[in-house]
XYZ file of C-alpha atoms in Angstrom:
296
model
C -21.251 2.424 20.746
C -17.683 1.827 21.939
C -18.654 -1.678 23.024
C -19.993 -2.461 19.539
C -16.815 -1.189 17.881
C -14.692 -3.182 20.315
C -16.658 -6.368 19.659
C -16.380 -5.844 15.891
C -12.615 -5.456 16.235
C -12.369 -8.679 18.251
C -14.501 -10.596 15.758
C -12.501 -9.274 12.813
C -9.214 -10.182 14.479
C -10.536 -13.671 15.136
C -11.544 -14.012 11.484
C -8.121 -12.938 10.267
C -6.110 -15.231 12.527
C -8.356 -18.255 12.714
C -6.764 -21.568 11.840
C -6.489 -22.476 8.178
C -8.556 -25.589 8.869
C -11.624 -23.344 9.065
C -10.873 -21.723 5.697
C -12.383 -22.968 2.462
C -10.237 -22.607 -0.659
C -12.554 -21.410 -3.423
C -9.847 -20.773 -6.023
C -6.248 -21.861 -6.452
C -3.791 -21.482 -9.310
C -0.103 -21.240 -10.076
C 0.723 -18.122 -12.077
C 4.046 -17.211 -13.675
C 5.080 -15.533 -10.423
C 3.383 -17.211 -7.457
C 0.812 -19.565 -6.004
C -2.503 -17.729 -5.724
C -5.292 -18.764 -3.376
C -8.678 -17.306 -2.554
C -10.040 -18.486 0.789
C -13.357 -17.958 2.526
C -13.524 -18.105 6.306
C -17.131 -17.468 7.165
C -17.841 -13.867 6.197
C -14.204 -13.120 5.374
C -12.705 -13.587 1.901
C -8.934 -13.295 1.448
C -6.481 -13.330 -1.423
C -3.307 -15.153 -0.408
C 0.066 -15.825 -1.971
C 2.311 -18.706 -0.975
C 5.627 -17.163 0.003
C 8.536 -19.043 1.597
C 6.245 -22.000 2.308
C 3.673 -19.902 4.174
C 0.544 -18.118 3.036
C 0.345 -14.356 3.404
C -2.843 -12.315 3.145
C -2.725 -9.793 0.316
C -6.265 -8.512 0.393
C -9.340 -9.310 2.469
C -12.890 -8.065 2.641
C -16.069 -8.843 4.539
C -18.609 -10.255 2.117
C -21.455 -8.645 4.063
C -19.721 -5.242 4.222
C -17.205 -4.957 1.350
C -16.620 -1.234 1.907
C -15.147 -1.784 5.359
C -11.359 -1.961 5.110
C -9.899 -4.957 6.916
C -6.131 -4.427 6.986
C -4.621 -1.784 9.224
C -1.885 -0.944 6.711
C -4.530 -0.121 4.073
C -6.073 2.381 6.475
C -2.644 3.911 7.107
C -2.228 4.363 3.356
C -4.900 7.064 3.526
C -2.286 9.244 5.191
C -1.636 10.389 1.619
C -4.994 12.163 1.542
C -4.005 14.245 4.547
C -1.326 15.795 2.330
C -3.418 15.988 -0.857
C -7.120 15.797 -0.040
C -8.344 15.706 -3.633
C -5.840 14.056 -5.978
C -6.961 14.012 -9.606
C -4.454 11.404 -10.865
C -3.510 8.350 -8.800
C -1.029 5.595 -9.609
C -1.137 2.293 -7.695
C 1.763 -0.131 -8.152
C 0.647 -3.577 -6.957
C -3.039 -4.477 -7.255
C -3.743 -7.267 -4.775
C -7.510 -7.676 -4.688
C -8.082 -4.123 -5.877
C -9.405 -2.939 -2.503
C -7.511 0.345 -2.532
C -8.558 1.143 -6.085
C -12.228 0.386 -5.406
C -12.272 2.521 -2.274
C -10.515 5.450 -3.935
C -12.956 5.396 -6.839
C -15.863 5.658 -4.420
C -14.163 8.516 -2.573
C -12.843 10.287 -5.685
C -15.191 9.409 -8.574
C -13.658 12.028 -10.887
C -10.055 10.964 -10.301
C -8.086 8.920 -12.826
C -6.767 5.787 -11.106
C -4.164 3.620 -12.855
C -3.384 0.200 -11.391
C -0.102 -1.473 -12.344
C 0.320 -5.206 -11.744
C 2.969 -7.512 -13.164
C 0.887 -10.685 -12.813
C -2.142 -10.983 -15.133
C -3.527 -13.769 -12.950
C -3.828 -11.364 -10.006
C -5.918 -8.957 -12.089
C -8.155 -11.822 -13.227
C -8.686 -13.045 -9.659
C -9.330 -9.499 -8.385
C -12.066 -9.069 -10.986
C -13.661 -12.451 -10.395
C -13.524 -12.780 -6.606
C -13.023 -9.275 -5.175
C -15.258 -7.148 -7.398
C -12.313 -5.122 -8.689
C -13.966 -2.301 -10.588
C -12.784 -0.747 -13.867
C -14.252 1.912 -16.140
C -13.039 4.921 -18.143
C -11.583 6.417 -14.933
C -10.167 3.234 -13.358
C -7.766 1.144 -15.425
C -5.326 -1.710 -14.965
C -2.207 -2.606 -16.938
C -0.103 -5.762 -16.893
C 3.427 -4.394 -16.663
C 6.394 -4.296 -14.301
C 6.176 -1.187 -12.112
C 9.715 -0.039 -12.915
C 9.118 -0.276 -16.659
C 5.809 1.582 -16.391
C 7.387 4.433 -14.458
C 10.233 4.758 -16.966
C 7.717 4.962 -19.818
C 5.538 7.453 -17.916
C 8.578 9.698 -17.472
C 9.226 9.666 -21.214
C 5.590 10.708 -21.730
C 6.066 13.524 -19.157
C 3.158 12.263 -17.065
C 2.547 13.370 -13.483
C 0.544 11.998 -10.584
C -0.852 13.653 -7.477
C -0.610 10.449 -5.466
C 1.606 7.423 -6.074
C 0.943 4.313 -3.981
C 3.678 1.677 -3.879
C 2.178 -1.594 -2.675
C 4.219 -4.320 -4.347
C 4.758 -5.855 -0.891
C 3.647 -9.436 -0.303
C 4.506 -9.672 3.404
C 7.962 -11.147 2.887
C 9.294 -9.420 -0.134
C 9.440 -6.247 -2.220
C 11.083 -6.649 -5.640
C 14.650 -5.391 -5.329
C 14.429 -3.099 -8.350
C 11.504 -1.270 -6.714
C 13.564 -0.308 -3.669
C 16.659 1.367 -5.087
C 17.672 5.004 -5.090
C 17.420 5.137 -8.877
C 13.859 3.800 -8.829
C 12.770 6.266 -6.153
C 14.355 9.148 -8.071
C 12.336 8.139 -11.126
C 9.184 7.867 -9.032
C 9.747 11.275 -7.453
C 9.985 12.879 -10.897
C 6.495 11.540 -11.677
C 4.942 13.421 -8.758
C 3.106 16.677 -9.429
C 4.213 19.760 -7.492
C 1.769 18.931 -4.684
C 2.247 15.195 -5.159
C 2.595 12.647 -2.377
C 3.965 9.114 -2.265
C 2.860 6.427 0.170
C 4.796 3.158 0.257
C 3.849 -0.012 2.108
C 7.167 -1.235 3.505
C 8.938 -3.269 6.173
C 8.661 -2.492 9.877
C 11.050 -5.137 11.232
C 14.095 -6.588 9.454
C 17.727 -5.759 8.747
C 16.455 -4.129 5.579
C 14.689 -1.407 7.592
C 17.790 0.785 7.996
C 18.867 0.421 4.372
C 15.414 1.205 3.057
C 14.994 4.219 5.343
C 18.367 5.616 4.354
C 17.524 5.164 0.675
C 14.217 7.043 0.944
C 15.961 9.821 2.877
C 18.630 10.158 0.180
C 15.924 10.833 -2.411
C 13.157 12.661 -0.549
C 14.939 14.174 2.430
C 12.660 14.217 5.470
C 9.656 11.907 5.350
C 6.962 10.704 7.697
C 6.671 7.149 8.909
C 3.136 6.052 9.650
C 3.076 3.134 12.062
C 0.698 1.287 14.321
C 1.615 0.004 17.762
C 1.181 -3.533 16.464
C 4.568 -3.324 14.692
C 3.119 -4.606 11.443
C 3.832 -2.854 8.167
C 4.914 0.745 8.143
C 3.938 3.352 5.586
C 6.545 5.770 4.293
C 4.961 9.078 3.318
C 7.076 11.442 1.217
C 6.402 14.516 -0.905
C 7.747 16.058 -4.087
C 8.619 19.317 -2.373
C 9.206 20.305 1.262
C 7.532 18.001 3.745
C 4.570 19.841 5.341
C 4.577 20.119 9.115
C 2.003 18.296 11.193
C 0.545 21.689 12.122
C 0.003 22.458 8.432
C -1.656 19.107 7.835
C -4.068 19.355 10.770
C -6.286 21.701 8.764
C -7.211 18.829 6.417
C -8.374 16.396 9.087
C -11.893 17.658 9.699
C -13.001 17.307 6.083
C -11.535 13.815 5.806
C -12.951 12.467 9.063
C -16.565 12.075 7.957
C -15.550 11.107 4.421
C -13.483 8.121 5.535
C -15.471 6.815 8.515
C -17.790 4.610 6.406
C -14.672 2.669 5.395
C -13.607 2.209 9.026
C -10.713 4.637 8.578
C -10.198 6.852 11.626
C -8.093 9.558 10.009
C -7.375 11.196 13.372
C -5.848 7.949 14.587
C -3.870 7.657 11.356
C -2.584 11.207 11.804
C -1.516 10.441 15.365
C 0.605 7.607 13.953
C 2.815 10.063 12.047
C 6.438 10.377 13.126
C 9.387 12.103 11.501
C 11.835 10.717 14.051
C 14.926 9.152 12.491
C 15.295 5.698 14.013
C 18.038 4.335 11.757
C 21.814 4.969 11.812
C 23.224 7.963 9.963
C 25.663 5.715 8.108
C 23.140 3.107 6.956
C 23.962 2.010 3.394
C 21.817 3.160 0.468
C 20.254 0.611 -1.866
C 21.164 1.183 -5.511
C 20.762 -0.682 -8.784
C 24.338 -1.912 -8.284
C 23.888 -2.711 -4.567
C 20.495 -4.046 -3.565
C 20.818 -7.197 -1.419
C 17.249 -6.773 -0.221
C 16.345 -10.446 -0.018
C 19.506 -11.317 1.915
C 18.837 -8.576 4.449
C 15.179 -9.464 4.976
C 15.704 -12.502 7.193
């Protein structure tokens, strides 16, 4: 069994990093915000954005096994379910191919899932090429994430799980990284609410971003893989639960998530609350947010 899993991992890694010459572009368009490509490489289909003259994968799935999650960072996002195992209202900022939304709907069919995406072309492509699923429980809206959250606050809405995934590999919009934005987002969380944010793991921005999250949420967990790819910041509305408290939720989640190739025990072992940034790192604010200059 271990040999089969190992071979699948090797084959998947080869598919992800194979040369672009082997990829077939099946859709390409220029939206208001970016160049969008959909590429097939054998069994693998990927949504890509052209950023800084290179193409970055936003969402991928295996055509023969669409339930199996491809990206490691997507699997780490499920750290949020260790804190809240059965969220009834979920907000996702940044759609990509809709992989996270589709998976959550299968896991939590009674949950309300709202997807926020600024680019209508991304929603169209997700529907057409990645089987992004919508119904009375799963919705999508074309709106800037910051504007949506401000409006949701005025409506006194609350969410059990907020997923921030407006990260394209090079860039997170500056106005979605500031202290003021995170304060607004925190107010949207229910009392047992959890936030998971797909963020940078290596750049000068790391310290600034970490300090900003700490200024709003206090202690938080970082969820990282040894590959030094993306990191997930996991924060809560109220006091951060200890790892000992969270261990009680692992058994129920293990069997639930395995069909999606999510090893929740491995995800849990990636948790760290160690502060690895300077105490005096500057905080990003609406008046001071040089995110793009720092991310070099």
